[in-house]
Amino acid sequence: MKVLSVDLGATNGKVVLVEKKDSKLSLKEIARFRTKGVFLPTKERSILVWNTPKFYEDLLDILNGLEEDVESLGVDSWGVDFALLDSKGRLIFLPYHYRDERTIGVMEKVLEKLGKRRIYEETAIQFLPINTLYQLYSMVMKEDPLLDIAKTFLMIADLFNYWLSGEIVCEYTLTTTSQCYSVPKNDWAWDLLKDLSIPIDIFPEVVKPGTILGRVKGVEKDVKVIATACHDTASAVVAVPFEKEGIYISSGTWSLIGTEADEPIVNEKSLSNDFTNEGGVGKIRFLKDATGMWLLEECNREWNLDYSEIMRRADSARSFIAFIDPDDRRYLLPGKMTKKISEYLKETGQDTPKDVGEFARLIFENLAFNYRWVIEKLEDIVDRSFDTIHIVGGASRNELVNQFTANVTGKRVIAGPYEATSLGNAMIQFITLGEVSDVKEARRLVRESLSLIHI
């Protein structure tokens, strides 16, 4: 059986064909396209948005050119960002990018209005200024006319599911990243939304991963559309090749560091350390969002080097030049990353990298130290220790970070699969179609089908 995984990442989108044959999995990348944000001028300032119609056009071209017969497709995407539709189901504006500056200072105003504890006990979500809740409230504060027109709210993968199938729903794993969803009620956090004057009639039904939405429109092939685990990390976690409980790092632009829990963990320690409880497939993803390769990606916008060359230079560069906090908010917005890092180092009296290799190595080392800090906090909160870290996702191919992580944590590191998101996306489709029994079998298939690196 063959299915398509459509993975919309914050830098690239890709379509991967995943086949299950004779108890083995194989992957074939069909196509890849750019999904980066674009700055558009307005009367006030340039705003950062996602050109989602272009992504959809690219996707349709890929699907129409597909020679293989597939049973279904599933779309996953990054979290927190959203689209708004009018009463006729039309996209009324390009979705804002979470790194747009419109949320600066907004989270603080919401916390002052509602209180941090109330929001956390209701949503169980980490406090990030980019969260959907604060994006929506920024529109309320500015009396954005788009909210007056809006009749439907959809997150990014939900928007593509709608365009592909015609069905208007929000998928559970993606919805839980918004900080607009109530964990105790298993529904939208209606009271929080009302108290922030966010219109509540725009929020649609929430469906579980594995819901068949219909068949693809606009292409000749007869292909089912399945709401997979639509948050990219939720899909990636399905493909983490756990043999026993452990820690995962879904490593890409962001590094999501966590473990699986049967129930949400909401207590003083999880609140004070700002851990999040996001929806998974039959489990809660208890984790912390940490900065990942974003720092390097932004630096490389200046360098424009092949990543293999960056790795080569970093490998031979000086070690432990200086220390930074990768999660410092000064690094959140795009632009001039080497300057931002250098200015911080000068402010704190530390040595400044002298070349590309030293900048890259500084980033890699500090990512690993930050991983250790998060893991120590996680183990304290769940009151147990783990001996293995699984690093999955695109950046699991970064051998230096993998080794640094093993060094600083003293734990065994297993790297791969790097296509975890596409694999996990496909596994939910296979489970829905009756080809795979459950997540446990899916993980066994991953272990037995793909090469993993043990450190």
Coordinates of N, CA, C and O in Angstrom, one line a residue, residues 241-328:
P241 N 11.4 5.7 17.1 CA 11.5 4.2 17.2 C 11.8 3.7 18.6 O 12.7 3.0 18.9
F242 N 10.9 4.2 19.5 CA 11.0 3.8 20.9 C 10.9 2.2 21.0 O 10.0 1.6 20.4
E243 N 11.7 1.6 21.8 CA 11.5 0.3 22.3 C 11.0 0.3 23.7 O 10.3 -0.7 24.1
K244 N 11.3 1.3 24.4 CA 10.8 1.6 25.7 C 10.6 3.1 25.9 O 11.1 3.8 25.0
E245 N 10.0 3.5 27.0 CA 9.8 4.9 27.2 C 11.2 5.7 27.2 O 12.2 5.2 27.8
G246 N 11.2 6.8 26.6 CA 12.4 7.6 26.5 C 12.1 9.0 26.2 O 11.0 9.5 26.2
I247 N 13.2 9.7 25.8 CA 13.1 11.2 25.5 C 13.3 11.3 23.9 O 14.1 10.6 23.3
Y248 N 12.5 12.2 23.4 CA 12.7 12.5 21.9 C 13.1 14.0 21.8 O 12.7 14.8 22.6
I249 N 13.9 14.2 20.8 CA 14.1 15.6 20.3 C 13.7 15.6 18.8 O 14.4 15.0 18.0
S250 N 12.6 16.3 18.5 CA 12.3 16.5 17.1 C 13.0 17.7 16.7 O 12.7 18.9 17.0
S251 N 14.0 17.5 15.9 CA 15.1 18.5 15.6 C 14.9 19.1 14.2 O 15.1 18.4 13.2
G252 N 14.7 20.4 14.2 CA 14.6 21.1 12.9 C 14.8 22.6 13.2 O 15.7 23.0 14.0
T253 N 14.0 23.5 12.6 CA 14.1 24.9 12.9 C 13.9 25.1 14.4 O 14.5 25.9 15.0
W254 N 12.9 24.4 15.0 CA 12.7 24.3 16.4 C 13.2 22.9 16.9 O 13.2 21.9 16.1
S255 N 13.6 22.8 18.2 CA 13.9 21.5 18.8 C 12.8 21.3 19.9 O 12.7 22.0 20.8
L256 N 12.0 20.3 19.6 CA 10.9 20.0 20.6 C 11.4 18.8 21.4 O 11.6 17.7 20.9
I257 N 11.5 19.0 22.7 CA 12.2 18.0 23.6 C 11.2 17.5 24.6 O 10.6 18.3 25.4
G258 N 10.9 16.2 24.6 CA 9.9 15.8 25.5 C 9.8 14.3 25.6 O 10.7 13.5 25.2
T259 N 8.8 13.8 26.2 CA 8.4 12.4 26.4 C 6.9 12.3 26.3 O 6.2 13.3 26.1
E260 N 6.5 11.0 26.3 CA 5.0 10.8 26.2 C 4.4 10.5 27.6 O 5.1 9.9 28.5
A261 N 3.2 11.0 27.8 CA 2.5 10.9 29.1 C 1.1 10.4 28.8 O 0.5 10.7 27.8
D262 N 0.5 9.6 29.8 CA -0.8 9.2 29.6 C -1.8 10.3 29.8 O -2.9 10.3 29.2
E263 N -1.5 11.2 30.7 CA -2.4 12.3 31.0 C -1.6 13.6 31.0 O -0.4 13.6 31.2
P264 N -2.2 14.8 30.9 CA -1.5 16.1 31.0 C -0.9 16.2 32.3 O -1.4 15.8 33.3
I265 N 0.3 16.8 32.3 CA 1.1 17.0 33.6 C 1.0 18.5 33.8 O 1.6 19.3 33.2
V266 N 0.1 18.9 34.8 CA -0.1 20.3 35.1 C 0.1 20.5 36.6 O -0.8 20.1 37.4
N267 N 1.2 21.0 37.0 CA 1.5 21.2 38.4 C 2.5 22.4 38.5 O 2.8 23.1 37.5
E268 N 2.9 22.7 39.7 CA 3.8 23.8 40.0 C 5.1 23.8 39.2 O 5.6 24.8 38.6
K269 N 5.7 22.6 39.1 CA 7.0 22.4 38.4 C 6.8 22.6 36.9 O 7.6 23.3 36.3
S270 N 5.7 22.0 36.4 CA 5.6 22.2 34.9 C 5.2 23.6 34.5 O 5.7 24.1 33.5
L271 N 4.5 24.3 35.4 CA 4.2 25.7 35.2 C 5.4 26.6 35.3 O 5.7 27.4 34.4
S272 N 6.2 26.4 36.4 CA 7.3 27.3 36.6 C 8.4 27.1 35.6 O 9.2 28.0 35.3
N273 N 8.5 25.8 35.1 CA 9.5 25.6 34.0 C 9.0 25.7 32.6 O 9.7 25.4 31.7
D274 N 7.7 26.1 32.5 CA 7.1 26.4 31.2 C 7.1 25.2 30.3 O 7.6 25.4 29.1
F275 N 6.7 24.1 30.7 CA 6.5 22.9 29.9 C 5.1 22.9 29.3 O 4.2 23.4 29.8
T276 N 5.0 22.2 28.2 CA 3.7 22.2 27.4 C 3.2 20.8 27.3 O 3.9 19.8 27.3
N277 N 1.8 20.7 27.2 CA 1.1 19.4 27.0 C 0.4 19.5 25.7 O -0.7 20.1 25.7
E278 N 0.9 18.9 24.7 CA 0.3 19.0 23.4 C -0.3 17.6 23.1 O 0.2 16.6 23.5
G279 N -1.4 17.6 22.3 CA -2.0 16.4 21.9 C -1.2 15.5 21.0 O -0.4 16.0 20.1
G280 N -1.2 14.2 21.3 CA -0.6 13.2 20.5 C -1.6 12.2 20.0 O -2.8 12.4 20.1
V281 N -1.0 11.1 19.6 CA -1.9 10.0 19.1 C -2.0 9.0 20.3 O -1.1 8.2 20.5
G282 N -3.1 9.1 21.0 CA -3.3 8.2 22.2 C -2.5 8.6 23.4 O -2.6 8.0 24.5
K283 N -1.7 9.6 23.3 CA -0.8 10.1 24.4 C -0.8 11.6 24.4 O -1.2 12.2 23.5
I284 N -0.2 12.1 25.5 CA 0.1 13.5 25.6 C 1.5 13.7 25.3 O 2.4 13.0 25.8
R285 N 1.9 14.7 24.5 CA 3.3 15.0 24.3 C 3.7 16.1 25.3 O 3.4 17.2 25.2
F286 N 4.4 15.6 26.3 CA 4.8 16.5 27.4 C 6.2 17.0 27.0 O 7.2 16.2 26.9
L287 N 6.4 18.2 26.7 CA 7.6 18.7 26.1 C 7.8 20.2 26.3 O 7.0 20.9 26.9
K288 N 9.0 20.6 25.8 CA 9.3 22.0 25.8 C 9.8 22.4 24.4 O 10.6 21.7 23.8
D289 N 9.3 23.5 23.9 CA 9.7 24.0 22.6 C 11.0 24.8 22.9 O 11.0 25.8 23.6
A290 N 12.1 24.4 22.2 CA 13.4 25.1 22.3 C 13.8 25.5 21.0 O 13.4 24.9 20.0
T291 N 14.6 26.5 20.9 CA 15.1 27.0 19.6 C 16.0 25.9 19.0 O 16.8 25.2 19.7
G292 N 15.9 25.6 17.7 CA 16.7 24.7 17.1 C 17.6 25.3 16.0 O 18.3 26.3 16.3
M293 N 17.6 24.8 14.8 CA 18.5 25.3 13.8 C 18.1 26.7 13.2 O 18.8 27.1 12.3
W294 N 17.1 27.3 13.8 CA 16.8 28.6 13.4 C 18.0 29.6 13.4 O 18.2 30.4 12.5
L295 N 18.8 29.5 14.5 CA 19.9 30.4 14.6 C 20.9 30.2 13.5 O 21.4 31.1 12.9
L296 N 21.1 28.9 13.1 CA 22.1 28.6 12.0 C 21.4 29.1 10.7 O 22.1 29.6 9.8
E297 N 20.1 28.8 10.5 CA 19.5 29.1 9.3 C 19.5 30.6 9.0 O 19.8 31.1 7.9
E298 N 19.3 31.4 10.1 CA 19.4 32.9 9.9 C 20.8 33.4 9.7 O 21.0 34.3 8.9
C299 N 21.8 32.8 10.3 CA 23.2 33.1 10.1 C 23.5 32.8 8.6 O 24.2 33.6 7.9
N300 N 23.0 31.7 8.1 CA 23.4 31.2 6.8 C 22.7 32.1 5.7 O 23.1 32.0 4.5
R301 N 21.7 32.8 6.1 CA 21.2 33.8 5.1 C 22.2 34.8 4.8 O 22.2 35.4 3.7
E302 N 23.1 35.1 5.7 CA 24.2 36.0 5.5 C 25.4 35.3 4.7 O 26.0 35.8 3.8
W303 N 25.7 34.0 5.1 CA 26.8 33.3 4.6 C 26.5 32.7 3.2 O 27.4 32.6 2.4
N304 N 25.3 32.2 3.1 CA 24.9 31.5 1.8 C 25.9 30.3 1.5 O 26.4 30.2 0.3
L305 N 26.1 29.5 2.4 CA 27.1 28.4 2.3 C 26.3 27.0 2.3 O 25.2 26.9 2.9
D306 N 26.9 26.0 1.6 CA 26.3 24.7 1.7 C 26.5 24.2 3.1 O 27.5 24.4 3.8
Y307 N 25.5 23.5 3.6 CA 25.6 23.0 5.0 C 26.7 22.1 5.3 O 27.3 22.0 6.4
S308 N 27.1 21.3 4.3 CA 28.2 20.4 4.5 C 29.5 21.2 4.7 O 30.4 20.8 5.5
E309 N 29.6 22.4 4.1 CA 30.8 23.2 4.3 C 30.8 23.9 5.7 O 31.8 24.0 6.4
I310 N 29.6 24.3 6.1 CA 29.4 24.8 7.5 C 29.8 23.8 8.5 O 30.6 24.1 9.5
M311 N 29.4 22.5 8.3 CA 29.7 21.5 9.3 C 31.2 21.2 9.3 O 31.8 21.0 10.3
R312 N 31.8 21.2 8.1 CA 33.3 21.0 8.0 C 34.1 22.1 8.8 O 35.0 21.8 9.6
R313 N 33.7 23.3 8.6 CA 34.3 24.4 9.3 C 34.1 24.3 10.9 O 35.0 24.6 11.7
A314 N 32.9 24.0 11.2 CA 32.5 23.9 12.7 C 33.3 22.8 13.3 O 33.7 22.9 14.5
D315 N 33.5 21.7 12.6 CA 34.2 20.6 13.2 C 35.6 20.9 13.6 O 36.2 20.4 14.6
S316 N 36.3 21.8 12.9 CA 37.7 22.1 13.2 C 37.8 23.5 13.9 O 38.9 23.9 14.2
A317 N 36.7 24.1 14.3 CA 36.7 25.4 15.0 C 37.0 25.2 16.5 O 37.0 24.1 17.0
R318 N 37.4 26.4 17.1 CA 37.6 26.4 18.5 C 36.4 26.0 19.3 O 35.3 26.3 18.9
S319 N 36.6 25.3 20.4 CA 35.5 24.8 21.3 C 35.2 25.8 22.4 O 36.1 26.5 22.9
F320 N 34.0 25.9 22.8 CA 33.5 26.6 24.0 C 34.0 28.0 24.0 O 34.6 28.5 25.0
I321 N 33.8 28.7 22.9 CA 34.2 30.1 22.9 C 33.4 31.0 23.9 O 33.9 31.8 24.6
A322 N 32.1 30.7 23.9 CA 31.2 31.5 24.7 C 29.9 30.8 24.9 O 29.6 29.8 24.3
F323 N 29.0 31.4 25.7 CA 27.7 30.8 26.0 C 26.6 31.8 25.7 O 26.7 32.9 26.1
I324 N 25.6 31.3 25.1 CA 24.4 32.0 24.9 C 23.2 31.2 25.3 O 23.2 30.0 25.4
D325 N 22.0 31.8 25.4 CA 20.8 31.1 25.6 C 20.0 31.2 24.3 O 19.5 32.2 23.9
P326 N 20.0 30.0 23.6 CA 19.3 30.0 22.3 C 17.9 30.5 22.3 O 17.4 30.9 21.3
D327 N 17.2 30.4 23.5 CA 15.8 30.7 23.6 C 15.6 32.2 24.0 O 14.5 32.7 24.2
D328 N 16.7 33.0 24.1 CA 16.6 34.4 24.3 C 15.7 35.1 23.3 O 15.9 34.8 22.1

